Amino acid sequence: MNVNQHTPMASPYGQPQPGYSQPGYVPLDGGYPGPYAPYNGPASPYQPGAPPQGISGPARGPPTTGPLPVSAPHQYNQYSHSQGDMQNGPPPMTQAQPRPPVSQPYNPGAMNMSGPHPTYPQHYGPPPTMQQVSNQMSGMQITSGPPTPAGPGYAPPHSSQPPVSTAYSAPPPPSYTQAPPPVSSAPTQPPPPSGPAASQQYYGSPPPPSQQPFNSSLPPTSQQQFTSSSVPPPPSQQTLPPSSYSGPAPPPGQAPAPPVSQPQQSFPPSQPPPTSQPAFTPGPPPTAPGSFTPQAPPPSSQSGSFPPPGPPPTSAPSCQYPGPLPPQQQPPPSQPFPYHSGPPPPRAQMPPTSMAQSNHLPPGPQGPPGPPGPLQQPPSQPGMQTGYPPQQNGAFGQVRGPQPGYAGPYPGQPNYGAPAPAPAPAPPAQKRLDPDAIPSPQASDMPAVQKSRHRIDPDAIPSPIQVIEDDKAKSTEPFTTGVRGQAPPLVTTNFQVKDQGNASPRFVRCTAYNMPCTADMAKQSQVPLAAVVKPLAMLPPDETPPYLVDHGEGGPIRCNRCKAYMCPYMQFIEGGRRFQCGFCSCVTEVPPHYFQHLDHTGKRVDCYDRPELSLGSYEFLATVDYCKNNKLPQPPAFIFLIDVSYNAVKSGMVNIVCQELKTLLDYLPRENPEMDSAVRVGFVTYNKVLHFYNVKSSLAQPQMLVVSDVSDMFVPLLDGFLVNVNESRLVIESLLDQIPEMFADTRETETVFGPVIQAGLEALKAADCAGKLFVFHTSLPIAEAPGKLKNREDKKLIGTDKEKSLFQPQVGFYNTLAKECVAQGCCVDLFLFPNQYVDVATLGVVPVSTGGSVYKYTYFQAQLDQERFLNDLRRDVQKLVGFDAVMRVRTSTGIRATDFFGSFFMSNTTDVELAGLDCDKAITVEFKHDDKLSEETGALMQCAVLYTSCSGQRRLRIHNMAVNCCSQLADLYRNCETDTIINFFSKYAFRGVLNNPTKAVRDTLVNQCAQILACYRKNCASPSSAGQLILPECMKLLPVYLNCVLKSDVLLPGADVSLDDRAYLRQLISCMDVTETHVFFYPRLLPLMKLESGSLPVAVRDSEERLSKGGVYLLETGLHLFLWVGASVQQELLLNIFGTPSFGQIDSSMTSLPVLDNPFSQRLREIIDSFRAQRSRYMKLMVVKQEDRAELIFRHFLVEDKSASGGASYVDFLCHMHKEIRQLLS
Amino acid sequence: MTTYQEFIQQNEGRDGVRFSWNLWPSSRLEATRLVVPVSCLFTPLKERPDLPPVQYEPVLCSRANCKAVLNPLCQVDFRAKIWACNFCFQRNPFPPSYAGISEVNQPAELMPQFSTIEYIVQRGPPAPLIFLYVVDTCLEEEDLQALKESLQMSLSLLPPNALVGLITFGRMVQVHELSCEGIAKSYVFRGTKDLSSKQIQEMLGLTKPAASGQQGRPLAPQDAAASCRFLQPVQKVDMNLTDLLGELQRDPWPVPQGKRPLRSTGVALSVAVGLLEGTFPNTGARVMLFIGGPPTQGPGMVVGDELKTPIRSWHDIQKDNARHLKKATKYYEAMANRSAVNGHSIDIYACALDQTGLLEMKCLSNLTGGHIVMGDSFNTSLFKQTFQRVFSKDYNGDFRMAFGGVLEVKTSRELKVCGAIGPCVSLNSKGSCVSENEMGIGGTSQWKVCSINPSTTLGFYFEVVNQHNAPVPQGGRGAIQFVTQYQHSNTQRRIRVTTIARNWADAQSQIQHIESSFDQEAAAVLMARLGVFRAESEEGPDVLRWLDRQLIRLFMFHLRRSPFLQVFNNSPDESSYYRHHFVRQDLTQSLIMIQPILYSYSFYGPPEPVLLDSSSILPDRILLMDTFFQLVIYHGETIAQWRKAGYQDMAEHEVFKLLLQAPLDDAQEILQTRFPMPRYIDTEHGGSQARFLLSKVNPSQTHNNLYAWGQETGAPILTDDVSLQVFMDHLKKLAVSSSA
């Protein structure tokens, strides 16, 4: 597949592709070095993959020092190394494998979706038969060997450290799983010889080795299947070790566990390796016990991994569960079986794979937490380990099934279940689970689901955490963009990108990397075709920012017809004298100065010397033709407009801003760190009137110019308003010192707003430059002036057809103003400090239309919020920003960009105008067919952004993106990215509330989602009973994420959510990229019971039942940061974190943790800092004590639970979705 | 018996009054036949060092519509302690404080020598003097620097408790706040927007007290505080303001090629007037406007900013081609009236080579009693000294200026007042002594004169209403009382009362007496004022025709040629300027304006006044001409050659040196006292500046008749104007034919 896609790219890519396979690699290294050398390390990326492992090994090494753990890791390392060492051939294999996983993982998903099912069964069938049994229960094969040891091993630790153990227990499993994988991998490798052919298909030629093993173990026919199934595992395994370490390491084990489980599942297939197992098992068992106790984190993971093996024995698990549910569990299994009856065994086998996908494991761990406890509880802690196995095994699922017997606990579910069950009493209408679909590989999940039919086991439904962890495990290698139609790793995964002709996913992410060829297909599937573009995204330090290309006086070379810019998709013909546009096929002469000969492959000889011919992202230097009024632009200006009314002064805002600006002005954006920033600054304060300041360097004192004529704003001075910071430093400092004093006694409470922006705009006009306004504002502008507003907050309108009016601006004034601002390149950033309703919906109009940002600090108190505000301000001032930008998206014939979402203004249907565009702003572009696409050429898009840099240079940033086209729906479903789809849906919906009743918007979303899934079920999934819910692998999280969107404050406000908050969020989300929307809608919840340096604990699902009373959790949404402290948390933890031994003494008003000199505290603060660094807005830390009043706020973010405002729980919603789908299907 | 000449001078010296007739025809019919109406020039605040003010309230007639002040003409019954009003014949008891009155113990106001008397009265708190500088910043650097220095200097001339304010303008208008420490604050107004007084006060934050007043808080302190931000006692902000003035920059907005700088004079004035209105209504204040060019934007715009469009000329105006004229005039008139209502006067100091829009703005000063000074540059002694002279002080050390004057005229029954001409506005006070027949600003018996100085002179015109068939008894006297209430520059409120009386005469029987009582000079000026007044509002030729129909005397020849009636060779601004001064100067100065004085210096004797005639221009003479606006020293051809040869530097020609020095000394003497400073011109035969002299003299010799006369004396004038001789001949012919 990939290979085909490659064709579009320069031939080199084609070569590289093969490179994917081992052979390919070599070439790549060789070939790239030359051309790419300049851009980035050549092939190294690939190799890195291998090195990392080695590194990881060493890293682990340390931990290994711990008694037991050491051994485990070693084994790992050894394996990996050994592999490398062992077989020259193999080593590559291992390397190759990692990749395959990347690409393959999708395949598997896809496989499951469509054809896979049949295949899966087969695969599983074969391998499982023997191993299955064990596998199902435990981590698959591995389990068999290690299980026993693990079991015991764990037991001891637990006993020794009860509390810890629980935590541990959870984590271990994951680690185990990981551990096993490696094992399996190792074994697999050996086998390779046998099945190379099959593997090659998937991976390309090289993979065979790895696959081979699988193949060998599995039926040859199943190769594909295998690969699919096996693929995921291998990557996970390999990758996991490192990632898993970090993940599992943390005590929370629970969370990590789930992911682990997946790997385990993957292992199962590999299990055949059992041979290897011995090695493992031996190692692990011993390690597990010893290691556990000593080194909680690392060992736990390792040990955990091992233990799982223990659990495998079905009996063992049962025992664990037993405590609470044992009886039930067992019975359930039996019952479920009945449902599955026919299939049971196969299912069992099937399940594993599915399990992996669905993250069954997590539930197990979750069980331990209080609530679920009854149902899952038992299994959880002790079972945790055991639990894992069960997950994999249908049996476990069954066990839970019985738990589902929850019936009681999930009363609601029954309802949903009702419908589902009705159709297929036996099959619980859960995901892929088909009672009948024995054959389906995914069946594994099924069993668990089945149980749920009455009450669904939350552990049996797709787990976001599982998916995230799986993806992390897969992505050990740099992601290269050379392959068309290749979906990048998830946004939650850390990975490096190598630009080989398509834009990095950091710049562009698509909902589908396989676009349907025809409009009919697209319509049928209802999958939105969209791209989320973040044109000025910041890249990590190890990636090269786009190169700047200067094509000389003539400006960038472009297609004559469609005006697309020179890019890798341009095909040079006639010896290089002309080129054919990849978008419109028009042939254009190559200007003499740009001429270059072609080599024998038809490629220009200088292809690799020119970024525009070999890279996906680069910049052109624009000529004067690209400038406003045909005049090169002036450097931009920053104008600070500070509210100095009573509230602003009293809250301390004025003082803080003035103090901060004194230092912040030294950090204005600049391109060359050596030089002073070219940005000029100006200052205005205002209440009912505006005060401009003359800070000309020649003045001894600043001068204040008051403009009271707010009805007809103008700039009272020209010279001395916008100044160079260095030249006027003394005057500016004097001014900033005096402003707080001057207004210290103010009694003015009224403010204006419209004239403030007008003032800034006029100033920029007068100076004839673009720029940014920083407005610090406190209150509803009720003073007599243009843009005056009245308080219209009316909660009675919520839920009515008039609700939409609350999101619309109150007056048309700001729309007009925004238009003027855009015309001048005047971007507005608004910092709000409201104590009451300020009508964000209206005040935000200008910022939103000009590419600016709105920051809101409700009830601002200097002490508590200063840090957040200042960090936001610093970042906002310093960040990379372009001005007076115009973005245009060009596409190949057949599709076109039809709709745009984000913070910008459009005066026509094609040009996105952004007065300002910073590195955090993303624009979502929707595409529609206007003709047919061809599978051969794929679909190309080129996003060109013309902007003025902060030094006043006019530039064009180009991002190119090519995706595949498909004529089979299955291909579409196999190459989707749910996170991006959610990003699109949320923006689509949040814009919809402007014009439609909120309920209608919600219904639309649900319908479209149901249609997407129904289409898949109808066209891609193997036939199965109607009662079975089958989700495409790539979209299995669509329901849970969509539910989060539906439950968001914007679409379903709680009683305590103000209109301002809703409007604020609505505007905020409209310019978020995928990373931000993901964490916003599905917050990251980290258990903190154990922390390891260098890795994060594996997250747990956002549900209250995953929280342990004895634990401490960190929840992050990108906007909020909570530290949740369980009521019965251990003293040691409290001492480590808060320096206080008692729960009652924790001061919940603290916004930063005390600096304590212990590793735990240091690490925790490191984590918090790193979270903050990742987000574009500073997150204030809120400490939430269990059962404290503030917990209500916190619970709001446990998005898998029912929300206080009436939002459905994940399980309920899934049932609902299932019902919808079934209705569509019938 | 003294001569009328002496009588007139005595009256002028004591009361500041010059009547056209000093015996009044006793009936309406007879008065009408006399052509020149009964009228007078009155100088309300004529300096009287010998007249100490009395410290009590005047005694008023108790009749509600009379309220005349007790004066020496009243009949007093000392025993009954009753006095009879000589205007309405009401009998009034003396107030209790006059209990001790007797024939030997009379109050000052009853003594004949106190026909003019000044009272100091206690009314309200003393109001400080207010000076609000409104400064144009669209000046050349050099001009601005000179102006800044003049302004800084002026601060030292102000009394310490006087309030000062500063408004600067260019493209924007800035009102500077003077009270703040540290950051210099100013309020800025857009120069193109017409704002109401209320808006201005709101924008300046002056209306705030009203809002807080609703909360029951006293207004006064805040009011004071609010206004204080812009108007501060000199002593307090002296340093601050000096620095502020020092930092004044030229208007920073770029002026593109081919454009005039944008000058928002209209808005600046509007803000100034609005500010004073809001803070110190009915308190003496001077708005001092300094401009270096015409208003080019916003309300009150006189000319657009395109340099290719020249500012309007008389030609344009006559062709009705001055687009902004009417609108601007209307705008400034409205402003002047507002200002006058509040007793604030507006001075205009316009220094530019081109016109500055005085034509449109003249009413600002004319209606409020302000000065207009016109010069070429702020960097000339003409401006500097004139400006300095604004702050000149009298023998008591008080400023020679008074504010917020209200002048009321009361007449005895046989007379009614028709109107006044001078720097005043009507207060629309109808009364029994107001004639329906308006001359000048009429229809009222009270006028407001916002700013008065000792030389301010108004012309009053009266009508004899006594019917022919109801003769005045023999020896009857008509009386007129002028009551002037004003704020003295030392902040006291004062009332000056001048009561004059003249005998009635029967025109038929006593025509010679009446004739001999005619005051030719006064009549000339009074008639000239009427002419100028008409010229302002009517077409030029009509006025001349009207004037010609009136009695004509010698001076009329010069009046006809003067810039007051002729606009030829003068820009509209200059005409406005000249007329402005003509209607406010006293008789002597007015005469100089009408008929310039020419002195001749020679070796043949002491300086002597000579005829204003071209024949007086001789080679061996030095001429000194004073036209009031110009002071020209003209060296005859020979003298000029001698001077060029340097004879004056030779010891043996000491006399020549003295001769050269003599006119300079005399000129200096005139310069010392004249306000505004005249343009001082030192020229010689053939010099370009000699035109000032040549344009004034009677062209008895022109290029047309020079050879015909064949005489060597005098200098020919190149003009088509008729000479006095021709004029007289023509007049005689007319007189004969008209009588025929």
PDB file of N, CA and C in Angstrom, chain A residues 638-680:
ATOM      1  N   PHE A 638       3.445  46.515  18.943  1.00  0.00           N
ATOM      2  CA  PHE A 638       2.610  45.976  20.019  1.00  0.00           C
ATOM      3  C   PHE A 638       2.072  47.158  20.823  1.00  0.00           C
ATOM      4  N   ILE A 639       0.766  47.160  21.026  1.00  0.00           N
ATOM      5  CA  ILE A 639       0.202  48.240  21.826  1.00  0.00           C
ATOM      6  C   ILE A 639      -0.483  47.635  23.039  1.00  0.00           C
ATOM      7  N   PHE A 640      -0.124  48.139  24.188  1.00  0.00           N
ATOM      8  CA  PHE A 640      -0.704  47.632  25.426  1.00  0.00           C
ATOM      9  C   PHE A 640      -1.780  48.594  25.902  1.00  0.00           C
ATOM     10  N   LEU A 641      -2.986  48.078  26.031  1.00  0.00           N
ATOM     11  CA  LEU A 641      -4.106  48.921  26.434  1.00  0.00           C
ATOM     12  C   LEU A 641      -4.639  48.395  27.765  1.00  0.00           C
ATOM     13  N   ILE A 642      -4.462  49.196  28.782  1.00  0.00           N
ATOM     14  CA  ILE A 642      -4.717  48.708  30.129  1.00  0.00           C
ATOM     15  C   ILE A 642      -5.903  49.420  30.762  1.00  0.00           C
ATOM     16  N   ASP A 643      -6.848  48.657  31.190  1.00  0.00           N
ATOM     17  CA  ASP A 643      -8.003  49.177  31.908  1.00  0.00           C
ATOM     18  C   ASP A 643      -7.521  49.685  33.269  1.00  0.00           C
ATOM     19  N   VAL A 644      -7.837  50.927  33.603  1.00  0.00           N
ATOM     20  CA  VAL A 644      -7.428  51.447  34.906  1.00  0.00           C
ATOM     21  C   VAL A 644      -8.636  51.889  35.705  1.00  0.00           C
ATOM     22  N   SER A 645      -9.757  51.218  35.476  1.00  0.00           N
ATOM     23  CA  SER A 645     -10.928  51.545  36.270  1.00  0.00           C
ATOM     24  C   SER A 645     -10.760  50.963  37.671  1.00  0.00           C
ATOM     25  N   TYR A 646     -11.708  51.281  38.501  1.00  0.00           N
ATOM     26  CA  TYR A 646     -11.617  50.906  39.920  1.00  0.00           C
ATOM     27  C   TYR A 646     -11.323  49.423  40.107  1.00  0.00           C
ATOM     28  N   ASN A 647     -12.087  48.588  39.418  1.00  0.00           N
ATOM     29  CA  ASN A 647     -11.922  47.147  39.595  1.00  0.00           C
ATOM     30  C   ASN A 647     -10.536  46.678  39.192  1.00  0.00           C
ATOM     31  N   ALA A 648     -10.058  47.257  38.124  1.00  0.00           N
ATOM     32  CA  ALA A 648      -8.762  46.826  37.605  1.00  0.00           C
ATOM     33  C   ALA A 648      -7.653  47.173  38.588  1.00  0.00           C
ATOM     34  N   VAL A 649      -7.779  48.354  39.180  1.00  0.00           N
ATOM     35  CA  VAL A 649      -6.756  48.783  40.122  1.00  0.00           C
ATOM     36  C   VAL A 649      -6.860  47.965  41.396  1.00  0.00           C
ATOM     37  N   LYS A 650      -8.086  47.774  41.817  1.00  0.00           N
ATOM     38  CA  LYS A 650      -8.284  47.104  43.094  1.00  0.00           C
ATOM     39  C   LYS A 650      -7.840  45.648  43.039  1.00  0.00           C
ATOM     40  N   SER A 651      -8.096  45.012  41.947  1.00  0.00           N
ATOM     41  CA  SER A 651      -7.717  43.599  41.867  1.00  0.00           C
ATOM     42  C   SER A 651      -6.209  43.428  41.759  1.00  0.00           C
ATOM     43  N   GLY A 652      -5.520  44.526  41.557  1.00  0.00           N
ATOM     44  CA  GLY A 652      -4.063  44.429  41.466  1.00  0.00           C
ATOM     45  C   GLY A 652      -3.572  44.207  40.053  1.00  0.00           C
ATOM     46  N   MET A 653      -4.525  44.110  39.151  1.00  0.00           N
ATOM     47  CA  MET A 653      -4.147  43.809  37.771  1.00  0.00           C
ATOM     48  C   MET A 653      -3.226  44.875  37.195  1.00  0.00           C
ATOM     49  N   VAL A 654      -3.608  46.120  37.408  1.00  0.00           N
ATOM     50  CA  VAL A 654      -2.842  47.210  36.807  1.00  0.00           C
ATOM     51  C   VAL A 654      -1.398  47.171  37.283  1.00  0.00           C
ATOM     52  N   ASN A 655      -1.271  46.979  38.554  1.00  0.00           N
ATOM     53  CA  ASN A 655       0.058  46.947  39.125  1.00  0.00           C
ATOM     54  C   ASN A 655       0.882  45.796  38.552  1.00  0.00           C
ATOM     55  N   ILE A 656       0.253  44.663  38.475  1.00  0.00           N
ATOM     56  CA  ILE A 656       0.966  43.483  37.983  1.00  0.00           C
ATOM     57  C   ILE A 656       1.388  43.673  36.533  1.00  0.00           C
ATOM     58  N   VAL A 657       0.467  44.142  35.744  1.00  0.00           N
ATOM     59  CA  VAL A 657       0.787  44.328  34.326  1.00  0.00           C
ATOM     60  C   VAL A 657       1.952  45.300  34.167  1.00  0.00           C
ATOM     61  N   CYS A 658       1.877  46.402  34.880  1.00  0.00           N
ATOM     62  CA  CYS A 658       2.913  47.418  34.721  1.00  0.00           C
ATOM     63  C   CYS A 658       4.261  46.896  35.180  1.00  0.00           C
ATOM     64  N   GLN A 659       4.260  46.203  36.284  1.00  0.00           N
ATOM     65  CA  GLN A 659       5.517  45.661  36.764  1.00  0.00           C
ATOM     66  C   GLN A 659       6.101  44.678  35.752  1.00  0.00           C
ATOM     67  N   GLU A 660       5.219  43.839  35.261  1.00  0.00           N
ATOM     68  CA  GLU A 660       5.679  42.779  34.377  1.00  0.00           C
ATOM     69  C   GLU A 660       6.215  43.343  33.065  1.00  0.00           C
ATOM     70  N   LEU A 661       5.512  44.336  32.575  1.00  0.00           N
ATOM     71  CA  LEU A 661       5.899  44.870  31.268  1.00  0.00           C
ATOM     72  C   LEU A 661       7.329  45.406  31.289  1.00  0.00           C
ATOM     73  N   LYS A 662       7.731  45.868  32.445  1.00  0.00           N
ATOM     74  CA  LYS A 662       9.073  46.444  32.510  1.00  0.00           C
ATOM     75  C   LYS A 662      10.128  45.443  32.077  1.00  0.00           C
ATOM     76  N   THR A 663       9.917  44.196  32.464  1.00  0.00           N
ATOM     77  CA  THR A 663      10.904  43.200  32.053  1.00  0.00           C
ATOM     78  C   THR A 663      10.496  42.497  30.773  1.00  0.00           C
ATOM     79  N   LEU A 664       9.202  42.365  30.618  1.00  0.00           N
ATOM     80  CA  LEU A 664       8.724  41.590  29.474  1.00  0.00           C
ATOM     81  C   LEU A 664       9.099  42.241  28.147  1.00  0.00           C
ATOM     82  N   LEU A 665       9.234  43.542  28.192  1.00  0.00           N
ATOM     83  CA  LEU A 665       9.500  44.240  26.937  1.00  0.00           C
ATOM     84  C   LEU A 665      10.861  43.875  26.347  1.00  0.00           C
ATOM     85  N   ASP A 666      11.688  43.265  27.156  1.00  0.00           N
ATOM     86  CA  ASP A 666      12.968  42.827  26.620  1.00  0.00           C
ATOM     87  C   ASP A 666      12.835  41.531  25.845  1.00  0.00           C
ATOM     88  N   TYR A 667      11.663  40.956  25.894  1.00  0.00           N
ATOM     89  CA  TYR A 667      11.505  39.649  25.258  1.00  0.00           C
ATOM     90  C   TYR A 667      10.529  39.675  24.095  1.00  0.00           C
ATOM     91  N   LEU A 668      10.432  40.789  23.477  1.00  0.00           N
ATOM     92  CA  LEU A 668       9.550  40.860  22.325  1.00  0.00           C
ATOM     93  C   LEU A 668      10.066  39.899  21.265  1.00  0.00           C
ATOM     94  N   PRO A 669       9.152  39.377  20.485  1.00  0.00           N
ATOM     95  CA  PRO A 669       9.587  38.376  19.513  1.00  0.00           C
ATOM     96  C   PRO A 669      10.594  38.955  18.527  1.00  0.00           C
ATOM     97  N   ARG A 670      11.522  38.147  18.194  1.00  0.00           N
ATOM     98  CA  ARG A 670      12.539  38.554  17.221  1.00  0.00           C
ATOM     99  C   ARG A 670      12.981  37.298  16.514  1.00  0.00           C
ATOM    100  N   GLU A 671      13.521  37.475  15.361  1.00  0.00           N
ATOM    101  CA  GLU A 671      13.938  36.299  14.621  1.00  0.00           C
ATOM    102  C   GLU A 671      15.386  35.959  14.888  1.00  0.00           C
ATOM    103  N   ASN A 672      16.145  36.972  15.056  1.00  0.00           N
ATOM    104  CA  ASN A 672      17.543  36.742  15.353  1.00  0.00           C
ATOM    105  C   ASN A 672      17.781  37.103  16.811  1.00  0.00           C
ATOM    106  N   PRO A 673      18.090  36.111  17.619  1.00  0.00           N
ATOM    107  CA  PRO A 673      18.226  36.362  19.054  1.00  0.00           C
ATOM    108  C   PRO A 673      19.310  37.376  19.359  1.00  0.00           C
ATOM    109  N   GLU A 674      20.185  37.570  18.397  1.00  0.00           N
ATOM    110  CA  GLU A 674      21.289  38.496  18.647  1.00  0.00           C
ATOM    111  C   GLU A 674      20.827  39.949  18.539  1.00  0.00           C
ATOM    112  N   MET A 675      19.772  40.125  17.814  1.00  0.00           N
ATOM    113  CA  MET A 675      19.370  41.499  17.500  1.00  0.00           C
ATOM    114  C   MET A 675      18.261  41.958  18.434  1.00  0.00           C
ATOM    115  N   ASP A 676      18.099  43.247  18.493  1.00  0.00           N
ATOM    116  CA  ASP A 676      16.950  43.785  19.210  1.00  0.00           C
ATOM    117  C   ASP A 676      15.711  43.496  18.390  1.00  0.00           C
ATOM    118  N   SER A 677      14.635  43.383  19.076  1.00  0.00           N
ATOM    119  CA  SER A 677      13.389  43.150  18.359  1.00  0.00           C
ATOM    120  C   SER A 677      13.017  44.400  17.577  1.00  0.00           C
ATOM    121  N   ALA A 678      12.474  44.168  16.416  1.00  0.00           N
ATOM    122  CA  ALA A 678      12.077  45.313  15.586  1.00  0.00           C
ATOM    123  C   ALA A 678      10.707  45.826  15.993  1.00  0.00           C
ATOM    124  N   VAL A 679      10.077  45.093  16.879  1.00  0.00           N
ATOM    125  CA  VAL A 679       8.720  45.460  17.261  1.00  0.00           C
ATOM    126  C   VAL A 679       8.731  46.730  18.105  1.00  0.00           C
ATOM    127  N   ARG A 680       7.876  47.656  17.731  1.00  0.00           N
ATOM    128  CA  ARG A 680       7.755  48.882  18.516  1.00  0.00           C
ATOM    129  C   ARG A 680       6.593  48.747  19.491  1.00  0.00           C
TER     130      ARG A 680
END
